[in-house]
Amino acid sequence: IFEHLNSLTENMQEAQKGIAVFLASKEGRRQFELTWLQQSPLVTLLREVATQKARPDGWAFLALAGQHARTHEPDDVNHIKERYGHSTLRKILIASELFDLLDEPLPNGGFRTLYRVKTLNQ
């Protein structure tokens, strides 16, 4: 039993070292920041708007999401660059890797940005 427990302890210490090395690496920091961003209140709100306020084709208006964000997460929106490292909701959508974006042309020559939550098989 002692040898078995000793082996388990050694394996756990090796795993702990591996995790520490990974978290100190560039990819580890990127993954940590990505996970933090994906679980942030602002991205959670963007996900909710995308699912609850989508058009029949599944796309939601980024402008509508911006209105909801300003209403429900005003402090995050007012300090978006400092808190999230990105200056716009569009950039946050891209950085989170959770959404598809589409610039839909308008008759006047402009466009409006639409987004949706990516499907699992993408």
PDB file of C-alpha atoms in Angstrom:
ATOM      1  CA  ILE A   1       0.000   0.000   0.000  1.00  0.00           C
ATOM      2  CA  PHE A   2       2.840   2.372   0.846  1.00  0.00           C
ATOM      3  CA  GLU A   3       4.443   1.897  -2.587  1.00  0.00           C
ATOM      4  CA  HIS A   4       1.114   2.490  -4.290  1.00  0.00           C
ATOM      5  CA  LEU A   5       0.459   5.689  -2.312  1.00  0.00           C
ATOM      6  CA  ASN A   6       4.015   6.853  -2.926  1.00  0.00           C
ATOM      7  CA  SER A   7       3.559   6.275  -6.655  1.00  0.00           C
ATOM      8  CA  LEU A   8       0.299   8.237  -6.624  1.00  0.00           C
ATOM      9  CA  THR A   9       1.994  11.109  -4.787  1.00  0.00           C
ATOM     10  CA  GLU A  10       4.837  11.205  -7.319  1.00  0.00           C
ATOM     11  CA  ASN A  11       2.363  11.186 -10.219  1.00  0.00           C
ATOM     12  CA  MET A  12       0.404  14.054  -8.666  1.00  0.00           C
ATOM     13  CA  GLN A  13       3.604  16.068  -8.150  1.00  0.00           C
ATOM     14  CA  GLU A  14       4.620  15.506 -11.782  1.00  0.00           C
ATOM     15  CA  ALA A  15       1.157  16.545 -12.951  1.00  0.00           C
ATOM     16  CA  GLN A  16       1.346  19.665 -10.777  1.00  0.00           C
ATOM     17  CA  LYS A  17       4.723  20.570 -12.311  1.00  0.00           C
ATOM     18  CA  GLY A  18       3.308  20.039 -15.809  1.00  0.00           C
ATOM     19  CA  ILE A  19       0.354  22.305 -15.075  1.00  0.00           C
ATOM     20  CA  ALA A  20       2.660  24.994 -13.664  1.00  0.00           C
ATOM     21  CA  VAL A  21       4.846  24.853 -16.781  1.00  0.00           C
ATOM     22  CA  PHE A  22       1.781  25.054 -19.040  1.00  0.00           C
ATOM     23  CA  LEU A  23       0.255  28.002 -17.155  1.00  0.00           C
ATOM     24  CA  ALA A  24       3.583  29.847 -17.355  1.00  0.00           C
ATOM     25  CA  SER A  25       3.786  29.305 -21.123  1.00  0.00           C
ATOM     26  CA  LYS A  26       2.470  31.640 -23.788  1.00  0.00           C
ATOM     27  CA  GLU A  27      -0.236  29.128 -24.769  1.00  0.00           C
ATOM     28  CA  GLY A  28      -1.184  28.601 -21.121  1.00  0.00           C
ATOM     29  CA  ARG A  29      -1.656  32.342 -20.610  1.00  0.00           C
ATOM     30  CA  ARG A  30      -3.663  32.533 -23.845  1.00  0.00           C
ATOM     31  CA  GLN A  31      -5.931  29.688 -22.742  1.00  0.00           C
ATOM     32  CA  PHE A  32      -6.394  31.226 -19.299  1.00  0.00           C
ATOM     33  CA  GLU A  33      -7.322  34.610 -20.792  1.00  0.00           C
ATOM     34  CA  LEU A  34      -9.634  32.982 -23.351  1.00  0.00           C
ATOM     35  CA  THR A  35     -11.450  31.044 -20.637  1.00  0.00           C
ATOM     36  CA  TRP A  36     -11.778  34.185 -18.518  1.00  0.00           C
ATOM     37  CA  LEU A  37     -13.166  36.130 -21.499  1.00  0.00           C
ATOM     38  CA  GLN A  38     -15.609  33.374 -22.484  1.00  0.00           C
ATOM     39  CA  GLN A  39     -17.034  33.291 -18.952  1.00  0.00           C
ATOM     40  CA  SER A  40     -17.127  37.044 -18.402  1.00  0.00           C
ATOM     41  CA  PRO A  41     -20.430  38.818 -17.708  1.00  0.00           C
ATOM     42  CA  LEU A  42     -20.233  40.734 -21.000  1.00  0.00           C
ATOM     43  CA  VAL A  43     -19.708  37.655 -23.186  1.00  0.00           C
ATOM     44  CA  THR A  44     -22.417  35.829 -21.227  1.00  0.00           C
ATOM     45  CA  LEU A  45     -24.790  38.703 -22.031  1.00  0.00           C
ATOM     46  CA  LEU A  46     -23.771  38.632 -25.715  1.00  0.00           C
ATOM     47  CA  ARG A  47     -24.464  34.896 -25.810  1.00  0.00           C
ATOM     48  CA  GLU A  48     -27.893  35.397 -24.224  1.00  0.00           C
ATOM     49  CA  VAL A  49     -28.854  38.115 -26.707  1.00  0.00           C
ATOM     50  CA  ALA A  50     -27.664  35.945 -29.599  1.00  0.00           C
ATOM     51  CA  THR A  51     -29.902  33.083 -28.509  1.00  0.00           C
ATOM     52  CA  GLN A  52     -32.927  34.994 -27.222  1.00  0.00           C
ATOM     53  CA  LYS A  53     -33.144  37.864 -29.726  1.00  0.00           C
ATOM     54  CA  ALA A  54     -32.041  36.161 -32.936  1.00  0.00           C
ATOM     55  CA  ARG A  55     -33.907  36.537 -36.192  1.00  0.00           C
ATOM     56  CA  PRO A  56     -35.582  33.436 -37.638  1.00  0.00           C
ATOM     57  CA  ASP A  57     -32.359  32.709 -39.580  1.00  0.00           C
ATOM     58  CA  GLY A  58     -30.406  32.529 -36.313  1.00  0.00           C
ATOM     59  CA  TRP A  59     -28.479  35.804 -36.625  1.00  0.00           C
ATOM     60  CA  ALA A  60     -28.748  38.596 -34.034  1.00  0.00           C
ATOM     61  CA  PHE A  61     -28.011  42.286 -34.464  1.00  0.00           C
ATOM     62  CA  LEU A  62     -24.800  43.425 -32.805  1.00  0.00           C
ATOM     63  CA  ALA A  63     -26.353  46.886 -32.357  1.00  0.00           C
ATOM     64  CA  LEU A  64     -29.159  45.341 -30.300  1.00  0.00           C
ATOM     65  CA  ALA A  65     -26.611  43.457 -28.207  1.00  0.00           C
ATOM     66  CA  GLY A  66     -24.786  46.741 -27.659  1.00  0.00           C
ATOM     67  CA  GLN A  67     -27.996  48.343 -26.369  1.00  0.00           C
ATOM     68  CA  HIS A  68     -28.535  45.452 -23.958  1.00  0.00           C
ATOM     69  CA  ALA A  69     -24.912  45.622 -22.820  1.00  0.00           C
ATOM     70  CA  ARG A  70     -25.166  49.357 -22.131  1.00  0.00           C
ATOM     71  CA  THR A  71     -28.352  48.731 -20.122  1.00  0.00           C
ATOM     72  CA  HIS A  72     -27.321  45.616 -18.180  1.00  0.00           C
ATOM     73  CA  GLU A  73     -23.518  45.873 -17.991  1.00  0.00           C
ATOM     74  CA  PRO A  74     -22.873  49.634 -18.280  1.00  0.00           C
ATOM     75  CA  ASP A  75     -19.698  49.602 -16.197  1.00  0.00           C
ATOM     76  CA  ASP A  76     -18.167  46.881 -18.378  1.00  0.00           C
ATOM     77  CA  VAL A  77     -19.093  48.770 -21.540  1.00  0.00           C
ATOM     78  CA  ASN A  78     -17.702  52.051 -20.175  1.00  0.00           C
ATOM     79  CA  HIS A  79     -14.397  50.351 -19.280  1.00  0.00           C
ATOM     80  CA  ILE A  80     -14.324  47.805 -22.093  1.00  0.00           C
ATOM     81  CA  LYS A  81     -10.692  48.347 -23.148  1.00  0.00           C
ATOM     82  CA  GLU A  82      -9.310  48.279 -19.598  1.00  0.00           C
ATOM     83  CA  ARG A  83     -11.293  45.200 -18.546  1.00  0.00           C
ATOM     84  CA  TYR A  84     -11.279  43.122 -21.699  1.00  0.00           C
ATOM     85  CA  GLY A  85      -8.287  44.338 -23.676  1.00  0.00           C
ATOM     86  CA  HIS A  86     -10.495  45.026 -26.705  1.00  0.00           C
ATOM     87  CA  SER A  87     -12.040  48.344 -27.679  1.00  0.00           C
ATOM     88  CA  THR A  88     -15.317  47.153 -29.241  1.00  0.00           C
ATOM     89  CA  LEU A  89     -17.963  44.485 -28.806  1.00  0.00           C
ATOM     90  CA  ARG A  90     -17.092  43.206 -32.281  1.00  0.00           C
ATOM     91  CA  LYS A  91     -13.482  42.627 -31.225  1.00  0.00           C
ATOM     92  CA  ILE A  92     -14.659  40.859 -28.065  1.00  0.00           C
ATOM     93  CA  LEU A  93     -16.901  38.577 -30.140  1.00  0.00           C
ATOM     94  CA  ILE A  94     -13.939  37.641 -32.329  1.00  0.00           C
ATOM     95  CA  ALA A  95     -11.506  37.226 -29.424  1.00  0.00           C
ATOM     96  CA  SER A  96     -13.896  34.967 -27.498  1.00  0.00           C
ATOM     97  CA  GLU A  97     -13.900  32.442 -30.376  1.00  0.00           C
ATOM     98  CA  LEU A  98     -17.544  31.651 -29.539  1.00  0.00           C
ATOM     99  CA  PHE A  99     -19.329  33.551 -32.306  1.00  0.00           C
ATOM    100  CA  ASP A 100     -19.706  33.802 -36.068  1.00  0.00           C
ATOM    101  CA  LEU A 101     -19.936  37.336 -37.473  1.00  0.00           C
ATOM    102  CA  LEU A 102     -21.538  38.570 -40.670  1.00  0.00           C
ATOM    103  CA  ASP A 103     -21.618  42.048 -42.178  1.00  0.00           C
ATOM    104  CA  GLU A 104     -24.975  42.246 -43.934  1.00  0.00           C
ATOM    105  CA  PRO A 105     -25.145  44.816 -46.767  1.00  0.00           C
ATOM    106  CA  LEU A 106     -27.837  47.480 -46.596  1.00  0.00           C
ATOM    107  CA  PRO A 107     -29.599  49.073 -49.578  1.00  0.00           C
ATOM    108  CA  ASN A 108     -27.943  52.435 -48.851  1.00  0.00           C
ATOM    109  CA  GLY A 109     -24.467  50.943 -49.343  1.00  0.00           C
ATOM    110  CA  GLY A 110     -23.686  50.524 -45.654  1.00  0.00           C
ATOM    111  CA  PHE A 111     -23.838  47.360 -43.610  1.00  0.00           C
ATOM    112  CA  ARG A 112     -24.985  46.057 -40.269  1.00  0.00           C
ATOM    113  CA  THR A 113     -23.138  43.499 -38.224  1.00  0.00           C
ATOM    114  CA  LEU A 114     -24.879  40.292 -37.243  1.00  0.00           C
ATOM    115  CA  TYR A 115     -23.590  37.524 -35.041  1.00  0.00           C
ATOM    116  CA  ARG A 116     -24.564  34.105 -33.731  1.00  0.00           C
ATOM    117  CA  VAL A 117     -23.198  31.529 -31.334  1.00  0.00           C
ATOM    118  CA  LYS A 118     -20.997  29.022 -33.160  1.00  0.00           C
ATOM    119  CA  THR A 119     -22.330  25.518 -33.390  1.00  0.00           C
ATOM    120  CA  LEU A 120     -20.417  22.744 -31.607  1.00  0.00           C
ATOM    121  CA  ASN A 121     -19.228  21.031 -34.786  1.00  0.00           C
ATOM    122  CA  GLN A 122     -17.345  24.098 -36.055  1.00  0.00           C
TER     123      GLN A 122
END
